[in-house]
Short mmCIF file of C-alpha atoms in Angstrom, two decimals:
data_model
loop_
_atom_site.label_atom_id
_atom_site.label_comp_id
_atom_site.label_asym_id
_atom_site.label_seq_id
_atom_site.Cartn_x
_atom_site.Cartn_y
_atom_site.Cartn_z
CA MET A 1 -17.25 -4.37 -23.62
CA ARG A 2 -14.60 -2.53 -21.66
CA GLN A 3 -15.30 -1.59 -18.06
CA THR A 4 -14.42 1.89 -16.82
CA LEU A 5 -11.70 1.98 -14.19
CA LYS A 6 -12.22 4.02 -11.05
CA LYS A 7 -9.68 5.67 -8.75
CA PHE A 8 -8.91 4.24 -5.32
CA GLU A 9 -6.35 5.12 -2.71
CA ALA A 10 -4.50 2.60 -0.54
CA GLN A 11 -2.82 3.60 2.72
CA VAL A 12 0.28 1.42 3.08
CA PHE A 13 3.33 1.21 5.35
CA ASN A 14 5.99 -1.41 5.99
CA ALA A 15 5.97 -2.96 9.46
CA GLU A 16 9.51 -4.36 9.07
CA VAL A 17 10.87 -0.89 8.31
CA ALA A 18 8.89 0.61 11.21
CA ARG A 19 10.30 -1.99 13.62
CA LEU A 20 13.88 -1.43 12.43
CA VAL A 21 13.61 2.37 12.49
CA ALA A 22 12.17 2.24 16.03
CA SER A 23 15.30 0.36 17.13
CA GLY A 24 17.67 2.76 15.34
CA ARG A 25 18.41 0.45 12.42
CA HIS A 26 17.63 0.50 8.70
CA HIS A 27 16.05 -1.92 6.24
CA ARG A 28 18.49 -3.30 3.68
CA GLU A 29 16.20 -2.57 0.70
CA LEU A 30 13.64 0.08 1.68
CA ILE A 31 14.13 3.66 2.81
CA ASP A 32 13.13 4.66 6.34
CA ASP A 33 10.18 6.61 4.96
CA TRP A 34 8.28 3.31 4.56
CA ALA A 35 7.90 3.27 8.37
CA LYS A 36 5.18 5.89 7.79
CA SER A 37 2.02 5.58 5.72
CA HIS A 38 2.14 6.14 1.98
CA PHE A 39 -0.97 6.92 -0.04
CA ILE A 40 -0.95 5.02 -3.33
CA GLN A 41 -3.43 5.63 -6.14
CA ILE A 42 -4.83 2.53 -7.82
CA LEU A 43 -7.06 2.24 -10.89
CA ALA A 44 -9.50 -0.65 -10.62
CA ARG A 45 -12.98 -1.84 -11.58
CA ASP A 46 -14.27 -1.86 -7.99
CA LEU A 47 -13.14 -1.88 -4.35
CA ASP A 48 -12.47 -5.62 -4.31
CA HIS A 49 -10.33 -5.37 -7.44
CA ALA A 50 -8.45 -2.38 -5.94
CA SER A 51 -7.79 -4.32 -2.73
CA ARG A 52 -6.45 -7.31 -4.66
CA LYS A 53 -4.18 -5.04 -6.72
CA ALA A 54 -2.87 -3.37 -3.55
CA GLU A 55 -2.16 -6.77 -1.97
CA SER A 56 -0.31 -7.84 -5.11
CA MET A 57 1.77 -4.65 -5.21
CA PHE A 58 2.46 -4.60 -1.45
CA PRO A 59 2.58 -8.20 -0.18
CA GLY A 60 2.17 -8.84 3.52
CA ASP A 61 4.94 -11.44 3.51
CA ARG A 62 7.36 -8.60 2.68
CA GLY A 63 6.21 -6.57 5.68
CA TYR A 64 3.66 -4.33 4.01
CA VAL A 65 0.50 -3.43 5.87
CA ILE A 66 -2.47 -2.06 3.93
CA ASN A 67 -4.51 0.01 6.38
CA THR A 68 -7.28 1.08 4.04
CA VAL A 69 -8.37 1.07 0.42
CA ILE A 70 -10.99 3.71 -0.34
CA PRO A 71 -12.63 5.16 -3.45
CA VAL A 72 -11.40 8.59 -4.53
CA SER A 73 -13.68 11.03 -6.30
CA ASP A 74 -12.35 12.99 -9.27
#
């Protein structure tokens, strides 16, 4: 049986980009806009699954910080 996916939203920014932009420099791969929060929609079975997907898409070891993951109503 297939489980229905629900919508979630992750608030993500990149701390490395934020640090570089604050010192007047730029990241070699990411645009300066990643210094600010981005809101990313994720389809997942539940909140835990959505959080794991966000962590996979935006790994902390690459400077990403996931502030929140919340359910989004249709």
